Coordinates of C-alpha atoms in Angstrom, one line a residue:
M1 CA 174.6 52.5 -174.8
E2 CA 171.3 53.6 -174.1
Q3 CA 169.4 51.9 -171.4
T4 CA 165.5 50.4 -172.4
P5 CA 163.4 52.4 -170.4
L6 CA 161.2 50.2 -167.6
A7 CA 157.9 50.4 -168.4
L8 CA 154.8 49.5 -166.2
S9 CA 151.8 47.4 -167.1
T10 CA 148.3 48.9 -166.3
V11 CA 147.5 45.7 -164.6
W12 CA 148.7 47.5 -161.7
A13 CA 146.8 50.6 -162.1
Q14 CA 143.4 49.1 -162.1
I15 CA 141.1 50.5 -159.4
K16 CA 138.3 48.1 -158.3
R17 CA 134.5 49.0 -157.7
P18 CA 133.2 49.5 -154.1
L19 CA 131.7 46.0 -152.9
D20 CA 128.6 47.9 -151.7
G21 CA 128.6 50.5 -154.4
P22 CA 127.5 51.1 -157.7
A23 CA 129.7 50.0 -160.8
L24 CA 132.3 52.8 -161.4
Q25 CA 131.9 55.1 -164.4
P26 CA 134.2 55.2 -167.1
A27 CA 135.6 58.3 -166.1
E28 CA 136.0 57.3 -162.5
V29 CA 137.9 54.5 -163.5
A30 CA 139.9 56.5 -166.0
S31 CA 140.8 59.1 -163.2
G32 CA 141.7 56.3 -160.8
I33 CA 144.2 54.4 -163.2
L34 CA 145.7 58.0 -164.2
E35 CA 146.3 59.1 -160.7
R36 CA 148.0 55.5 -159.8
I37 CA 150.2 56.0 -162.9
D38 CA 151.3 59.1 -161.8
D39 CA 152.1 58.2 -158.2
S40 CA 154.4 55.2 -159.7
G41 CA 156.2 57.8 -161.6
I42 CA 157.0 55.4 -164.7
R43 CA 156.8 57.5 -167.9
H44 CA 156.4 54.3 -170.1
L45 CA 153.8 51.9 -170.4
E46 CA 152.1 48.4 -171.3
L47 CA 148.3 48.8 -171.9
E48 CA 146.8 45.5 -171.0
Y49 CA 143.1 43.4 -171.5
R50 CA 141.4 44.7 -168.5
L51 CA 140.9 48.3 -170.3
R52 CA 137.5 48.9 -171.6
R53 CA 137.1 50.8 -175.0
E54 CA 135.3 53.6 -173.1
V55 CA 138.1 53.9 -170.5
L56 CA 140.9 53.7 -173.5
D57 CA 139.1 56.7 -175.0
I58 CA 139.9 58.7 -172.0
V59 CA 143.1 57.5 -170.9
V60 CA 144.9 57.5 -174.1
P61 CA 144.8 61.1 -174.6
E62 CA 145.7 62.1 -171.3
L63 CA 148.5 59.9 -171.5
A64 CA 149.7 61.5 -174.8
Q65 CA 149.2 64.7 -172.8
R66 CA 151.3 64.0 -169.9
G67 CA 154.2 62.7 -172.1
I68 CA 153.6 59.2 -170.9
G69 CA 155.2 56.5 -174.0
I70 CA 153.1 53.5 -174.5
V71 CA 155.6 50.6 -175.8
S72 CA 153.3 47.5 -175.7
L73 CA 150.0 46.2 -175.7
H74 CA 148.8 42.8 -174.0
N75 CA 146.2 40.9 -176.3
Y76 CA 142.9 41.2 -175.8
I77 CA 142.5 44.7 -175.8
P78 CA 140.0 46.5 -175.3
T79 CA 138.0 44.1 -173.1
P80 CA 135.5 42.5 -175.2
P81 CA 131.8 44.0 -175.1
G82 CA 130.1 41.7 -172.6
M83 CA 133.1 40.6 -170.7
A84 CA 133.1 41.3 -166.8
T85 CA 136.7 41.3 -166.8
G86 CA 139.5 41.1 -169.2
S87 CA 141.9 38.4 -169.7
G88 CA 144.5 37.2 -172.2
D89 CA 142.9 34.0 -172.2
A90 CA 139.4 35.4 -173.2
F91 CA 139.7 33.6 -176.3
N92 CA 141.9 30.4 -177.4
L93 CA 143.7 31.0 -180.9
A94 CA 144.5 27.2 -180.6
H95 CA 141.1 25.7 -180.2
L96 CA 140.2 23.0 -182.5
D97 CA 136.8 24.4 -183.1
K98 CA 136.9 26.9 -185.9
E99 CA 134.1 29.0 -184.5
E100 CA 135.7 29.3 -181.3
R101 CA 139.1 30.1 -183.3
A102 CA 137.4 32.6 -185.3
L103 CA 136.2 34.5 -182.4
A104 CA 140.2 34.7 -181.2
V105 CA 141.3 35.9 -184.6
K106 CA 139.0 38.5 -184.3
H107 CA 139.4 40.0 -181.3
A108 CA 143.3 39.6 -181.5
A109 CA 142.9 41.5 -184.8
I110 CA 141.2 44.3 -183.1
S111 CA 143.7 44.5 -180.5
M112 CA 146.1 44.6 -183.4
E113 CA 144.3 47.5 -185.1
L114 CA 144.6 49.4 -181.8
A115 CA 148.2 49.1 -181.6
S116 CA 148.7 50.1 -185.1
D117 CA 146.5 53.2 -184.4
L118 CA 148.5 54.2 -181.5
E119 CA 151.9 53.1 -183.2
V120 CA 152.9 50.6 -180.8
G121 CA 155.1 47.9 -182.6
A122 CA 154.3 45.0 -180.2
L123 CA 151.0 42.9 -179.1
V124 CA 151.9 40.1 -176.5
L125 CA 150.0 36.9 -177.0
H126 CA 149.0 33.8 -175.1
L127 CA 148.5 31.4 -178.2
G128 CA 146.2 29.4 -176.0
Q129 CA 145.4 26.1 -174.2
I130 CA 145.5 22.4 -174.8
T131 CA 141.8 22.0 -173.7
D132 CA 141.7 18.3 -173.2
V133 CA 144.5 18.5 -170.3
L134 CA 143.8 21.9 -169.4
D135 CA 144.8 22.3 -165.5
K136 CA 145.9 25.3 -163.9
K137 CA 146.7 23.9 -160.5
I138 CA 149.4 20.7 -161.6
T139 CA 152.1 23.4 -162.6
P140 CA 152.0 25.4 -159.3
A141 CA 151.5 22.7 -157.4
T142 CA 154.3 20.9 -158.8
A143 CA 156.7 24.0 -158.7
R144 CA 156.1 23.9 -154.7
Q145 CA 157.4 20.5 -154.7
G146 CA 160.4 21.9 -156.1
Q147 CA 160.9 19.0 -158.9
L148 CA 159.4 17.1 -161.6
T149 CA 156.5 14.6 -159.9
A150 CA 155.3 11.4 -161.3
E151 CA 151.8 13.2 -161.5
M152 CA 153.2 16.2 -163.6
A153 CA 155.0 13.4 -165.8
E154 CA 151.9 11.8 -166.6
H155 CA 150.5 15.1 -167.5
L156 CA 153.2 16.1 -170.0
A157 CA 152.7 12.6 -171.5
L158 CA 149.1 13.5 -172.2
R159 CA 149.7 16.6 -173.7
A160 CA 152.3 15.4 -176.0
G161 CA 149.5 13.1 -177.3
I162 CA 147.4 15.7 -178.4
A163 CA 149.8 19.1 -178.9
A164 CA 150.3 18.6 -182.6
R165 CA 146.4 19.2 -183.1
H166 CA 146.3 22.2 -181.6
M167 CA 149.4 23.6 -183.1
D168 CA 147.7 22.9 -185.9
A169 CA 144.8 25.1 -185.1
A170 CA 147.4 28.0 -183.7
S171 CA 149.4 27.9 -186.8
F172 CA 145.9 28.7 -188.6
S173 CA 145.2 31.6 -186.5
L174 CA 148.7 32.8 -186.9
E175 CA 148.5 32.6 -190.4
R176 CA 145.6 34.9 -190.5
L177 CA 146.7 37.5 -188.2
L178 CA 150.5 37.9 -189.2
S179 CA 148.9 38.6 -193.0
R180 CA 147.3 41.7 -191.1
A181 CA 150.2 42.0 -188.7
E182 CA 152.7 42.9 -191.7
K183 CA 150.3 45.7 -193.5
L184 CA 149.6 47.0 -189.8
G185 CA 153.5 47.5 -188.7
V186 CA 152.8 45.6 -185.8
S187 CA 154.7 42.3 -184.1
L188 CA 153.1 39.4 -182.5
A189 CA 155.1 38.6 -179.2
L190 CA 154.7 35.2 -177.9
E191 CA 154.7 34.8 -174.4
N192 CA 156.1 31.8 -172.6
R193 CA 153.2 30.3 -170.5
N194 CA 152.7 29.4 -166.8
H195 CA 151.1 26.3 -167.2
A196 CA 152.1 23.4 -168.5
S197 CA 148.6 22.8 -170.8
E198 CA 149.2 25.9 -172.5
L199 CA 151.0 26.6 -175.8
P200 CA 153.9 27.2 -176.7
N201 CA 156.6 25.5 -174.9
A202 CA 160.1 26.1 -176.3
A203 CA 160.0 23.3 -178.6
E204 CA 156.5 24.4 -180.2
A205 CA 157.9 28.1 -180.4
A206 CA 161.0 27.1 -182.2
L207 CA 158.3 25.1 -184.7
L208 CA 156.2 28.3 -185.0
F209 CA 159.2 30.7 -185.9
E210 CA 160.7 28.3 -188.5
R211 CA 157.4 28.0 -189.9
F212 CA 156.7 31.4 -190.2
E213 CA 160.0 32.9 -190.9
G214 CA 160.3 36.3 -191.8
A215 CA 156.9 37.1 -190.7
R216 CA 156.4 39.8 -187.8
L217 CA 156.3 37.1 -185.0
G218 CA 158.3 37.5 -182.3
A219 CA 158.9 36.3 -178.5
W220 CA 158.3 37.7 -174.9
Y221 CA 159.8 36.5 -171.9
D222 CA 157.8 36.7 -168.3
T223 CA 160.2 36.1 -165.6
G224 CA 157.5 34.7 -163.2
H225 CA 156.5 31.9 -165.5
A226 CA 160.0 30.7 -166.4
Y227 CA 160.4 30.3 -162.8
T228 CA 157.5 28.4 -162.1
Q229 CA 157.9 26.2 -164.8
A230 CA 161.8 25.7 -163.8
L231 CA 160.7 25.0 -160.5
A232 CA 158.0 22.0 -161.5
G233 CA 161.1 20.8 -163.7
V234 CA 159.1 21.7 -167.1
A235 CA 161.7 23.7 -168.5
Q236 CA 165.1 25.5 -168.0
V237 CA 164.5 29.3 -166.2
D238 CA 166.6 30.9 -168.9
E239 CA 165.8 29.0 -172.0
W240 CA 163.0 31.2 -173.8
V241 CA 165.9 33.7 -174.0
H242 CA 168.8 31.8 -175.0
L243 CA 166.9 30.3 -177.5
F244 CA 165.0 33.1 -178.8
R245 CA 167.3 36.1 -178.1
D246 CA 167.3 37.5 -181.7
K247 CA 163.6 37.1 -181.5
L248 CA 162.9 38.8 -178.1
L249 CA 160.5 41.8 -178.6
G250 CA 160.3 42.4 -175.0
A251 CA 159.9 40.7 -170.9
H252 CA 157.5 41.2 -168.3
L253 CA 159.5 41.8 -165.1
H254 CA 157.9 40.4 -161.8
D255 CA 159.2 38.8 -158.5
S256 CA 158.3 35.4 -157.2
I257 CA 158.1 33.4 -154.0
G258 CA 158.0 29.8 -155.7
P259 CA 155.3 29.8 -157.9
D260 CA 153.4 32.9 -156.2
D261 CA 154.3 35.7 -158.4
H262 CA 153.5 39.3 -160.0
M263 CA 155.4 40.9 -157.0
P264 CA 157.4 44.2 -157.4
P265 CA 161.0 43.0 -158.5
G266 CA 163.1 42.8 -155.2
M267 CA 160.2 41.7 -153.1
G268 CA 160.6 38.0 -153.5
E269 CA 163.5 35.5 -153.8
R270 CA 164.7 36.1 -157.3
D271 CA 168.4 37.3 -158.4
W272 CA 167.7 40.2 -160.2
P273 CA 171.4 41.0 -161.2
E274 CA 171.3 37.4 -163.1
I275 CA 167.7 38.3 -164.6
L276 CA 168.9 41.4 -166.0
R277 CA 172.1 40.2 -167.3
L278 CA 170.1 37.6 -169.2
L279 CA 167.7 40.3 -170.4
E280 CA 170.8 42.6 -171.6
G281 CA 169.7 44.5 -174.9
C282 CA 165.9 43.4 -174.2
P283 CA 164.0 46.0 -176.4
R284 CA 160.9 46.4 -174.0
M285 CA 161.0 46.0 -170.2
V286 CA 157.7 46.0 -168.5
L287 CA 156.7 45.8 -164.8
E288 CA 153.7 43.3 -164.3
V289 CA 152.8 43.6 -160.9
R290 CA 149.6 42.9 -159.3
P291 CA 147.2 46.1 -158.3
M292 CA 147.5 45.1 -154.3
Y293 CA 151.1 46.8 -154.0
E294 CA 151.5 50.6 -153.1
A295 CA 153.1 53.0 -155.5
G296 CA 156.2 53.5 -153.1
Q297 CA 156.9 50.0 -153.4
I298 CA 156.7 50.2 -157.3
R299 CA 159.1 53.1 -156.9
D300 CA 161.2 51.1 -154.8
S301 CA 161.3 48.6 -157.2
V302 CA 162.6 50.5 -159.9
E303 CA 165.2 52.3 -158.0
M304 CA 166.7 48.8 -157.3
L305 CA 166.4 47.7 -161.0
E306 CA 168.3 51.1 -162.0
D307 CA 170.9 50.6 -159.7
V308 CA 171.5 47.0 -160.8
R309 CA 171.3 47.9 -164.1
A310 CA 174.0 50.6 -163.4
G311 CA 176.2 48.3 -162.0
L312 CA 176.1 46.0 -164.8
S313 CA 177.0 48.5 -167.4
R314 CA 180.2 49.7 -165.3

């Protein structure tokens, strides 16, 4: 059985403007990204939200010319005009404010159109945040303690009391997007989130899959997010895959030391034979690694993963 090709998120290939110099022009940004991709040796990519339209217009034809495939996009792409940098949380599809939610739907629809134009079948989606309990410190802080704390238990109780309204808001957004997704031939992939104040948790995802049964809606597994939540006592590290294996559209692969993640696989403390065994048959596997790492470290990581996969297939 042919293995799913390993892909690389373009987050790793991003280059920063010089601290003491002018902003880089689109052609310079594109050239730097393409050079890093070539150095990585990887021939499949996920295009993510830090890519501006004018950079995409240069990069995408070059990728096609070099025979590099695109397996997935990450919402919101391209970076919305006027934003200093892109973010998967640039807008909140679960916002209680109708106008805020409409902005999120608008820009997610733009991402879906791009996915359709590029004939990419999956768009990775952050569903949104529960704004009244939004806290991006408590989950990693709890993970560092290695168990559910009283503070986290209180945080989860507050979340539980208000999550339903945000779930309804998210459903309104998904209803609009999924009607368009069917026409475009693009599937939306709900990613398991890192922070407890974000949507959806596993129970909420199950509810959405039931609510939108038959729609182009699937699951996306992030290895680092799952590990952080497991260390914090919030979720089981493998539950997203076990519960939604038949809906799994892809996975982000990165290593972790505690809640510190987005390292090349093999540089942290995770058990990669166990992870790859869990993800056997996953249709898209994307290394999502911070740009601080060298191309040689990416190549070493890919070699390790391929060796593990070869061993598992024997």
